[in-house]
Coordinates of C-alpha atoms and ligand atoms in Angstrom, one line a residue:
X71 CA 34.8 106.3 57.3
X72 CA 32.6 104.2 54.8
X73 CA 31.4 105.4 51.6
X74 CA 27.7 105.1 53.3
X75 CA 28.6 107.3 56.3
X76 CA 30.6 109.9 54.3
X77 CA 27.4 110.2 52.0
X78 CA 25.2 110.4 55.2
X79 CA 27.6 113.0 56.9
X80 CA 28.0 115.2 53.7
X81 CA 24.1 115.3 53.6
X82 CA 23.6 116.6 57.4
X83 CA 26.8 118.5 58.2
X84 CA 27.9 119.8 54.8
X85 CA 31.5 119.2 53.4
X86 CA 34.8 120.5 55.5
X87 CA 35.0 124.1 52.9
X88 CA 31.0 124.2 53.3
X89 CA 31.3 124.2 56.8
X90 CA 34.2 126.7 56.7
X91 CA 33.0 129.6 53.8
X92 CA 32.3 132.6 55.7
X93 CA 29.4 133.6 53.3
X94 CA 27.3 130.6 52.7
X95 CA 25.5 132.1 49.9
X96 CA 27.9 132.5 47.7
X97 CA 28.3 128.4 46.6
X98 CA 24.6 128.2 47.2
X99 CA 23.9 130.8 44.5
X100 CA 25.2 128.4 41.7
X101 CA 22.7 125.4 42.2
X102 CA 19.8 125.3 40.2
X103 CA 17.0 124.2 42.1
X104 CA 16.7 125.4 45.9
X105 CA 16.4 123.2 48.7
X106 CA 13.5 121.7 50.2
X107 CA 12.8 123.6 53.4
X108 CA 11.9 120.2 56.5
X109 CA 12.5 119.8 59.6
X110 CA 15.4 117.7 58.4
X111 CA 16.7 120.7 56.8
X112 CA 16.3 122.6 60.3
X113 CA 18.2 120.3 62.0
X114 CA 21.2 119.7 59.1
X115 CA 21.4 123.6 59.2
X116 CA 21.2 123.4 63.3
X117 CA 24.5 121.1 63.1
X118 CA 26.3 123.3 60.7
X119 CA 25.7 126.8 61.8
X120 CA 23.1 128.0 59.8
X121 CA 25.7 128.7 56.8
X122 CA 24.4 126.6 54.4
X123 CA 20.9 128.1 53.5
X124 CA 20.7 129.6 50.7
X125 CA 19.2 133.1 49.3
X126 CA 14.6 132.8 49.0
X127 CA 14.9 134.3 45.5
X128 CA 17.7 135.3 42.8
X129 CA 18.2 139.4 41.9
X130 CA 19.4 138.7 38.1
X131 CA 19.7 141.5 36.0
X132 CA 16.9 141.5 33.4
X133 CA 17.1 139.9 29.8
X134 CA 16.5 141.6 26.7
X135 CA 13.3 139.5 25.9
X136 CA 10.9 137.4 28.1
X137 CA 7.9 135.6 26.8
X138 CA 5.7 137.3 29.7
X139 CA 6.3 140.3 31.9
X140 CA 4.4 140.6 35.1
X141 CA 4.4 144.4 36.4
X142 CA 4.2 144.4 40.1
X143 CA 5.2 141.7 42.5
X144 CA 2.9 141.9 44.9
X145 CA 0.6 138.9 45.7
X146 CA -1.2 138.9 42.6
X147 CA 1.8 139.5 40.2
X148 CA 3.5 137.0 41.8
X149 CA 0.5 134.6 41.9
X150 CA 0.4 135.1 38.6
X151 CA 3.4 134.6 37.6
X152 CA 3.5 131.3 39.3
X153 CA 0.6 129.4 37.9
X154 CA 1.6 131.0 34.8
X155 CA 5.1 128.5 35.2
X156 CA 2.9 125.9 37.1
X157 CA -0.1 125.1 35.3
X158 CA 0.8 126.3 31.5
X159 CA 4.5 125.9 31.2
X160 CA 5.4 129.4 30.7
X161 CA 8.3 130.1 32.6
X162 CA 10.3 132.5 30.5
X163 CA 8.8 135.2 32.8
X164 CA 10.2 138.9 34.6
X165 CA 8.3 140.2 37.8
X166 CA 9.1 143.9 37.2
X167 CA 8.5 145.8 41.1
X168 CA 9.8 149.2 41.1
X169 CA 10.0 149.0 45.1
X170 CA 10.8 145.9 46.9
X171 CA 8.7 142.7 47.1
X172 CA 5.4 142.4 48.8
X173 CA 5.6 146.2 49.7
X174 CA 2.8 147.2 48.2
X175 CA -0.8 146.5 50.0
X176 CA -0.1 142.8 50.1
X177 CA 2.1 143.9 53.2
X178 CA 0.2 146.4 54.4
X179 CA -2.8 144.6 54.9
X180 CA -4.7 142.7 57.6
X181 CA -4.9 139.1 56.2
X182 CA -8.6 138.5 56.7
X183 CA -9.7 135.7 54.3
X184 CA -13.3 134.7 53.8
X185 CA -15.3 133.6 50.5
X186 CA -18.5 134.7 51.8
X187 CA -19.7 136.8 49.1
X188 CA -23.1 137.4 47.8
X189 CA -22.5 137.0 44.0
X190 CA -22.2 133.8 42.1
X191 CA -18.8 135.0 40.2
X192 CA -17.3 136.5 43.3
X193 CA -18.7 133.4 45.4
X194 CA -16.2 131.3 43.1
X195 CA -13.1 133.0 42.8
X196 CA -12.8 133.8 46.4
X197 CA -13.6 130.1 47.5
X198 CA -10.9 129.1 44.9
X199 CA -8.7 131.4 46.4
X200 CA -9.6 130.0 50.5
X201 CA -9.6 126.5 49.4
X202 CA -5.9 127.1 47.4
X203 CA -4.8 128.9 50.5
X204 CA -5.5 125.6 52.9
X205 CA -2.9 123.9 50.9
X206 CA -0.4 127.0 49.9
X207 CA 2.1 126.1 52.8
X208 CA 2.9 122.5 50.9
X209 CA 2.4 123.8 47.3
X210 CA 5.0 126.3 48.2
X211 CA 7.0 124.5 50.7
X212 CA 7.2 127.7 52.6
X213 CA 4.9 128.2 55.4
X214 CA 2.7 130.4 55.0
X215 CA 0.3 130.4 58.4
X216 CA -2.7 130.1 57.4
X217 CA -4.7 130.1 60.2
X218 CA -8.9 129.1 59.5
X219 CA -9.9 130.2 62.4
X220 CA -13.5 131.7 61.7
X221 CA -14.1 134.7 60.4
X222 CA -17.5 136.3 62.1
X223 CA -19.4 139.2 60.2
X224 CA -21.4 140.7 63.1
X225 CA -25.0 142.1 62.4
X226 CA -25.9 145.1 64.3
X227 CA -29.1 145.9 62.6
X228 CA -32.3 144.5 61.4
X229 CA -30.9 145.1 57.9
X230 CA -27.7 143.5 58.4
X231 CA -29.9 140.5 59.4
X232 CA -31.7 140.4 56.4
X233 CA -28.4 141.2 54.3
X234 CA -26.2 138.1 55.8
X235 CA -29.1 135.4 56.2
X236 CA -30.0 136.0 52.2
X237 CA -26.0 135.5 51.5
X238 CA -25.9 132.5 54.0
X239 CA -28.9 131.3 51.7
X240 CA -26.5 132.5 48.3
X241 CA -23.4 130.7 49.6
X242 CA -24.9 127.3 50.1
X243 CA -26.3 126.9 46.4
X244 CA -22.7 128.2 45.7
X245 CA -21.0 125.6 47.9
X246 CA -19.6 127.9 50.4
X247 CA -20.0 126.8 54.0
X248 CA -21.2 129.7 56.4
X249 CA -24.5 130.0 58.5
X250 CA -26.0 132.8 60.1
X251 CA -25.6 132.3 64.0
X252 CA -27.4 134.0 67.1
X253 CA -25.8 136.3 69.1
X254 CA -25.4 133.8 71.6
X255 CA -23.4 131.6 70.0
X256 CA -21.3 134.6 68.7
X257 CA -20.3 135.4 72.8
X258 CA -19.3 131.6 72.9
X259 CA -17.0 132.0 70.2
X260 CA -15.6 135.6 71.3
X261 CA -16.1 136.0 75.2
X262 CA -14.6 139.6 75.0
X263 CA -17.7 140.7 73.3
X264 CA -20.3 143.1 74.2
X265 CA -23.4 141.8 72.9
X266 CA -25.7 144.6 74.5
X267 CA -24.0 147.7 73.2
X268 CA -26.4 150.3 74.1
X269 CA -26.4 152.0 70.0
X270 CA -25.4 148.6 67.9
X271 CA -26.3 145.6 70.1
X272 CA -25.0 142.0 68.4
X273 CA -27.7 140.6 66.9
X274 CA -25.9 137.6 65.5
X275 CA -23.7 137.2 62.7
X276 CA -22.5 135.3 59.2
X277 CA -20.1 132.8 60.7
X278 CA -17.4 131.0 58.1
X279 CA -15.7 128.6 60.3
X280 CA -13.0 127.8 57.3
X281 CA -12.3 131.6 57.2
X282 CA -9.2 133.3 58.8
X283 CA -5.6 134.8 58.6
X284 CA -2.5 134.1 56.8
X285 CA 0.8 135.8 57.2
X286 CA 0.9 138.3 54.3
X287 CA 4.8 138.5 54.1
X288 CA 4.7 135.0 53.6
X289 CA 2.6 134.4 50.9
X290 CA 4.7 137.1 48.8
X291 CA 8.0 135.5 49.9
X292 CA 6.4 131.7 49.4
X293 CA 5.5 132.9 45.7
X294 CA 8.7 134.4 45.0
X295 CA 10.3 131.6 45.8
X296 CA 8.7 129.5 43.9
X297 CA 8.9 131.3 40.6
X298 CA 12.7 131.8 41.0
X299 CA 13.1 128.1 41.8
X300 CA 11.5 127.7 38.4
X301 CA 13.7 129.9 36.7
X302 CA 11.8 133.4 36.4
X303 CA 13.6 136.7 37.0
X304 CA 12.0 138.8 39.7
X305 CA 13.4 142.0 39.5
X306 CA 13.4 144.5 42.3
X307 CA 14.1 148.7 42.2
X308 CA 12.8 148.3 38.6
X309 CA 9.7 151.2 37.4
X310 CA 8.2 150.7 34.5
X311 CA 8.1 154.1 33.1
X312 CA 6.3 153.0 29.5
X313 CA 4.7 151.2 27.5
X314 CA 5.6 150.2 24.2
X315 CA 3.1 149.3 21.1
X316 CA 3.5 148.3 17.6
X317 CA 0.5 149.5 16.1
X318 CA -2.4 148.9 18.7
X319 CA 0.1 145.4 20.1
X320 CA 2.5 145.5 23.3
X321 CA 5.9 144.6 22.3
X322 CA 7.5 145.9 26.0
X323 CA 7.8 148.2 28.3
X324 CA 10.5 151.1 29.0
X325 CA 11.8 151.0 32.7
X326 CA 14.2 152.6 35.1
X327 CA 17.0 149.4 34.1
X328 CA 16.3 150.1 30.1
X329 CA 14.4 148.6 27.5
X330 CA 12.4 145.2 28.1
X331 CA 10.8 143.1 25.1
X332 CA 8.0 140.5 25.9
X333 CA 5.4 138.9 24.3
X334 CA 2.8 139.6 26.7
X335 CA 2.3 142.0 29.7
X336 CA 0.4 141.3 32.4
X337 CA -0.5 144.5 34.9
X338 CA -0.8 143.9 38.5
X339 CA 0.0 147.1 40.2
X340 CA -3.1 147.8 42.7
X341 CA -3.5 151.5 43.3
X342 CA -1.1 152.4 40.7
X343 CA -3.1 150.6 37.6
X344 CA -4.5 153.8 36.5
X345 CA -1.0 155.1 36.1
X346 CA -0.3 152.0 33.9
X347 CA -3.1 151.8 32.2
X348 CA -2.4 155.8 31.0
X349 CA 0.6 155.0 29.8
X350 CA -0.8 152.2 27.2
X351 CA -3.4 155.0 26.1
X352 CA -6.5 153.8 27.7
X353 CA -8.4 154.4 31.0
X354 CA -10.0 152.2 33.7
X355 CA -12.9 152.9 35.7
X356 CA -10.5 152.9 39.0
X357 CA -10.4 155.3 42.2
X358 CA -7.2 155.2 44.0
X359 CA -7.5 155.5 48.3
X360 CA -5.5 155.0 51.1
X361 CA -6.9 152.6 53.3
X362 CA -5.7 152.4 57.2
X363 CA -5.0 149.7 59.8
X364 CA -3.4 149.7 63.5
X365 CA -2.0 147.4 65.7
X366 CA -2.3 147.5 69.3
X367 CA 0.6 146.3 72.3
X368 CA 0.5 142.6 72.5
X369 CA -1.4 141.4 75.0
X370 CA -2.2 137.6 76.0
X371 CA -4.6 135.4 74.0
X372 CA -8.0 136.8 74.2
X373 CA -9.8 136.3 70.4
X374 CA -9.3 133.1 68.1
X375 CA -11.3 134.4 65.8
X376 CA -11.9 137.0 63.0
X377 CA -14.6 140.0 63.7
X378 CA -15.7 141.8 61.7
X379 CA -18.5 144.9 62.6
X380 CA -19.4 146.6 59.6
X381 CA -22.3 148.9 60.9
X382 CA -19.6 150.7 63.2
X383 CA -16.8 150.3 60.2
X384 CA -14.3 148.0 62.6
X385 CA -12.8 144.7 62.4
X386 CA -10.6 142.7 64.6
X387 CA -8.0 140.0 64.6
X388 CA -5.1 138.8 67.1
X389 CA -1.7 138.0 65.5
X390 CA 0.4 135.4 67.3
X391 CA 2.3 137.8 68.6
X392 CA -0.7 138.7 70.9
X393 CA -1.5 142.6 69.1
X394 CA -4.7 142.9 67.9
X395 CA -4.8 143.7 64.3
X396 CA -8.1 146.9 63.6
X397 CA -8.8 147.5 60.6
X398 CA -10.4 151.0 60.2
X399 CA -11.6 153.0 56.9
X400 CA -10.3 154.1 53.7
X401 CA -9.6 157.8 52.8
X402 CA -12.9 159.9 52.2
X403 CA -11.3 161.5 49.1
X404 CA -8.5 160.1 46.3
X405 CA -5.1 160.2 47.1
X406 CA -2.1 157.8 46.6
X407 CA -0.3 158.2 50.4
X408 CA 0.9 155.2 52.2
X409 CA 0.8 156.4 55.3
X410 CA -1.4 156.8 58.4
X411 CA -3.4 159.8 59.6
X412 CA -4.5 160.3 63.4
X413 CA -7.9 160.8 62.6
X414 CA -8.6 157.1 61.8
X415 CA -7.2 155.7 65.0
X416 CA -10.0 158.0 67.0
X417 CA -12.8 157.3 64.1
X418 CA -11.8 153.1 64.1
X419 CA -11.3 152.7 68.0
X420 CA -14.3 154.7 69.0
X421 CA -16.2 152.7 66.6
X422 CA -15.4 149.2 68.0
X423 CA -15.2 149.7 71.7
X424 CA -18.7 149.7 71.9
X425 CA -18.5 146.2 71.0
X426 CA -15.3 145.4 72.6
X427 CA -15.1 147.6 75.4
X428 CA -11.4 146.1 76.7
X429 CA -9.5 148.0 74.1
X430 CA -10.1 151.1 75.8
X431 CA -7.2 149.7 77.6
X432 CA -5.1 149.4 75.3
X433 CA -1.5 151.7 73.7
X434 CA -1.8 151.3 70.0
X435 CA 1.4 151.0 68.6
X436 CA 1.6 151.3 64.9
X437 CA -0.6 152.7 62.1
X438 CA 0.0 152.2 58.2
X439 CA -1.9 152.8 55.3
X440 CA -1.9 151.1 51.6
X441 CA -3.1 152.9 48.1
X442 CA -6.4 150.4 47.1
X443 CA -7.7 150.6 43.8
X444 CA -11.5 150.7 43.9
X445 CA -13.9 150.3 41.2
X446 CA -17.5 151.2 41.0
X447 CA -19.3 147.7 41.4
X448 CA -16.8 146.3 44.3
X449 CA -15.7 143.6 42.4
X450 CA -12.3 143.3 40.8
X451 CA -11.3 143.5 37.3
X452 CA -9.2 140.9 35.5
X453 CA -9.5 141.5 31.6
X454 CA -7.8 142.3 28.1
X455 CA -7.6 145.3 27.6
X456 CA -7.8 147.9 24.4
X457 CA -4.3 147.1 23.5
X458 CA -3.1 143.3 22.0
X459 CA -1.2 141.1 24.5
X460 CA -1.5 143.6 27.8
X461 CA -4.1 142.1 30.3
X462 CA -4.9 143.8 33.5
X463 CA -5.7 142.2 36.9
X464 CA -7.0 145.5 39.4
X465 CA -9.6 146.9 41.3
X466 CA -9.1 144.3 44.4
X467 CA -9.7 147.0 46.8
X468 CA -10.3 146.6 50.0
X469 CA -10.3 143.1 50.2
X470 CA -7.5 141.4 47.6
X471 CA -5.6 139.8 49.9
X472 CA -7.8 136.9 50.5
X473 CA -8.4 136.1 46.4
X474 CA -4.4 136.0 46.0
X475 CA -4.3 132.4 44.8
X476 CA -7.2 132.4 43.0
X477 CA -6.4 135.6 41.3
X478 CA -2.9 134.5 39.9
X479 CA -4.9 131.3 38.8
X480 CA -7.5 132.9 36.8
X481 CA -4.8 135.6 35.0
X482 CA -2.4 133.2 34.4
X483 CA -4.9 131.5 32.8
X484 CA -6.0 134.0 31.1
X485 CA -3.0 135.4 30.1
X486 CA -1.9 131.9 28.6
X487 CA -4.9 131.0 26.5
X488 CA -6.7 134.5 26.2
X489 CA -9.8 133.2 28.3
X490 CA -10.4 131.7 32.1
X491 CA -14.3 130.5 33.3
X492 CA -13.0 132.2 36.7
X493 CA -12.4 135.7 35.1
X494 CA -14.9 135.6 32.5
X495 CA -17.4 138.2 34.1
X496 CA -14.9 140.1 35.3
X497 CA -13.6 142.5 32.4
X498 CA -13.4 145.7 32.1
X499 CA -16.0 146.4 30.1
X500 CA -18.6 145.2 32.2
X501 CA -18.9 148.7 33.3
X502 CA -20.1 150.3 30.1
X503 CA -22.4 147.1 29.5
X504 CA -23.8 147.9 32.7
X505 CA -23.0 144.1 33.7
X506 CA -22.1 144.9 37.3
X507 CA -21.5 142.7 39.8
X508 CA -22.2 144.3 43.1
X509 CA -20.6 143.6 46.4
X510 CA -20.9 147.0 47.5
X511 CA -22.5 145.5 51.2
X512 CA -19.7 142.2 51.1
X513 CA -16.1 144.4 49.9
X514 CA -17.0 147.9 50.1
X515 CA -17.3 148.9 53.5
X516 CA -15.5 145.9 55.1
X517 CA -12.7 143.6 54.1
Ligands
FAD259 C1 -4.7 148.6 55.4 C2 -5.2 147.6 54.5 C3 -5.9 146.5 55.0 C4 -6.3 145.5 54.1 N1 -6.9 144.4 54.7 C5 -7.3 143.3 53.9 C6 -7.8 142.1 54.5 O1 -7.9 142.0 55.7 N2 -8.1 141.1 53.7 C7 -8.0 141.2 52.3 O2 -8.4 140.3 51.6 N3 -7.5 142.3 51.7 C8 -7.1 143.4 52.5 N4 -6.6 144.5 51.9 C9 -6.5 144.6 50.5 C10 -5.2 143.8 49.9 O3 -4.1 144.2 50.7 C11 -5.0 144.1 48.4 O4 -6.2 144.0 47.7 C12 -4.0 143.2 47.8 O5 -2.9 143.1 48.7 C13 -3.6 143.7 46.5 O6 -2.5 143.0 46.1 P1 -1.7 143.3 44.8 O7 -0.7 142.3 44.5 O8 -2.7 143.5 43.7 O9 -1.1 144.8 45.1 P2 0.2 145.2 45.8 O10 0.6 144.3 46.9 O11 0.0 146.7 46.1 O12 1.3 145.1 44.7 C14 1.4 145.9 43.5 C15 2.8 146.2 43.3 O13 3.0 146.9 42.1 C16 4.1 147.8 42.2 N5 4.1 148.8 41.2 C17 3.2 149.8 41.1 N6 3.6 150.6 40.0 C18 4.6 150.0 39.4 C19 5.4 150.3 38.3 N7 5.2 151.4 37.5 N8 6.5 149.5 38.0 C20 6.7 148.4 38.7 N9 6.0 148.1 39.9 C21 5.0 148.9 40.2 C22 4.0 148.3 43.7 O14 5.2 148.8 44.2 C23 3.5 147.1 44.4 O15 4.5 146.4 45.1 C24 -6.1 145.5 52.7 C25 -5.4 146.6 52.2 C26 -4.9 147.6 53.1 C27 -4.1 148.8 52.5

């Protein structure tokens, strides 16, 4: 065999103990940057058996000392944590999660992404966030499905009219493409539709065309990825339990592994922020929920779009598996369950199959619920806070999912030079200035 073909062969099949070693991982585990993830890679790991991927993301045991601590790696910690690395060089960096990855509401959720908000601030974080996401899959290297298939907020009202042609008029100063389409149109793009319900006929809609889906697992798993490849400890099963200050400055936080110093402490914990934010001394205009989604049987393709019906409370997506995704209500009172009640499937259905009158046929299969972190105005907070060197990145709500990327971008950037254009309206003191910025008809009711 010639030098040339034994470098070609070594490259697609492996060498004769790679191809042997029972558990591939364990020589994998040693290299220090992953693999690229092709279809080359496919078909080299199609010849040898599989056995030579290697693990997503490390499980190190934590340092003493990191020069930034994310708490919470769901999609924003993890966002943050990776533009943090990316785009200012800090890489010296724990993800502290006291569950597992991504189990928090950025799995739980129902993937909608839109940036058709009504504010100017909100307008561009969000569009940051859509137009980051139609380039994720590469940045990452790990595919993350983003799907823009449309996203359709139906008006059922004279007021809803009113409402969605003034932010169709808002997001083209702010350089977001939607339009307000007639009810017409909105049967050509979803046939199954109703457009003559007898309470809440269709009486068009906001349409984003570059709205739509991506698979939430995947974003988690694409950023985690990412920020071990770089070097960055994400640690799993791991509770921060405190706090620590010199004077009014974090110098770490106590967990359920020990002791952890850092230089600054980024908190990205959703529903639980109030919890952390108690344990620095200070509170946060926050109101923990559950919020509630279902997932019918898979049935064939029927909807290539988003729907959204806010009157009735009800929106409406089909997974490639062929289930349609319904998104129903949050919680009427304050509560930090992750679970499902039967109420909401009765409440959610009832309200959409007026519109869509074909899933009166259908078995719902699976309900869930997530713990969202709501604040008064709608709109999210990313901020310093009272105490030096801790930032906070909360209040997402209903609706986070979508502003992942853009979210990490702005706190990392924050984080790193103690101010970002994209957060700037966003702290946490807006509230007692009485600087609100309210998408309480965009993010409230709907997602
Ligand atoms: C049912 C449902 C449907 C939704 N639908 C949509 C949608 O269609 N579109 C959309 O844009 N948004 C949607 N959302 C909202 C979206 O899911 C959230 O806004 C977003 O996922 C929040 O991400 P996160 O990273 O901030 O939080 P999470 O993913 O919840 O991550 C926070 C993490 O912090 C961890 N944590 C908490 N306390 C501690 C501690 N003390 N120590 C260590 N770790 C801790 C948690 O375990 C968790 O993993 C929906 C939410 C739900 C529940």
């Amino acid at each position: 065999m010639s030098q040339v073909s034994r470098v070609v062969t070594h490259w697609i099949v492996g060498n004769e103990q790679d191809r042997g070693i029972p558990n591939a991982y364990s020589k994998n585990r040693i290299r220090n940057h992953m693999r690229r993830y092709s279809a080359f890679a496919i078909a080299r790991e199609g010849a040898r058996y599989h056995t030579g991927w290697e693990r997503a993301w490390k499980s190190p045991a934590p340092k003493k000392r990191y020069d930034a601590i994310i708490v919470g790696a769901g999609g924003h910690g993890l966002a943050t944590a990776y533009y943090l690395g990316k785009n200012h060089g800090i890489k010296n960096v724990a993800i502290l999660e006291k569950g597992w990855l991504g189990g928090g509401n950025t799995g739980r959720n129902t993937t909608i992404i839109r940036s058709n908000y009504l504010q100017d601030p909100s307008a561009a974080i969000y569009e940051k966030a859509r137009s980051l996401y139609e380039t994720m899959s590469q940045d990452l290297n790990y595919n993350v499905m983003f799907s823009p298939r449309g996203v359709m907020m139906l008006a059922q009202t004279e007021h809803e009219i009113r409402g969605y042609e003034r932010t169709a008029h808002a997001n083209a100063l702010q350089g977001v493409a939607t339009e307000f389409i007639s009810p017409q149109r909105v049967k050509e793009l979803v046939p199954i539709i109703n457009i003559h319900g007898p309470r809440y006929p269709v009486l068009g809609a906001l349409w984003q065309p570059r709205g739509g889906t991506a698979r939430h697992d995947a974003v988690a798993w694409g950023y985690a990825r990412a920020c071990s490849d770089m070097g960055m400890d994400i640690i799993q099963q791991c509770e921060v339990t405190g706090v620590r200050r010199d004077g009014n400055k974090v110098i770490g936080v106590d967990t359920t592994k020990g002791k952890i110093d850092c230089d600054k402490l980024g908190v990205v914990v959703a529903g639980h922020s109030g919890v952390l934010a108690d344990m620095a001394g200070f509170r946060l205009p926050i109101e923990s929920v559950a919020l509630q989604a279902l997932v019918s049987e898979p049935i064939k393709p029927c909807m290539d779009v988003v729907v959204m019906a806010n009157t009735v409370h009800g929106y409406m997506s089909q997974s490639d598996k062929g289930e349609m995704v319904i998104g129903g209500g949050a919680d009427g009172y304050n509560n930090y369950t992750q679970r499902g009640s039967f109420h909401h499937i009765e409440e959610t259905v009832r309200a959409l199959v007026e519109t869509f009158p074909m899933i009166s046929r259908l078995k719902m299969l699976r309900q869930w619920g997530g713990i969202v972190d709501m604040t008064g105005d709608r709109s999210p907070i990313i901020s310093r806070t009272p105490v030096e060197n801790m930032f906070i990145n909360c209040g997402w709500g209903t609706g986070g999912f979508k502003a992942i990327p853009g979210s990490g971008w702005a706190m990392a950037e924050l984080m790193a030079k103690g101010a970002s254009p994209l957060a700037d309206e966003f702290t946490m003191w807006r509230f007692g200035e009485g600087k609100f910025i309210d998408e309480s008809v965009a993010a409230g009711v709907a997602h």
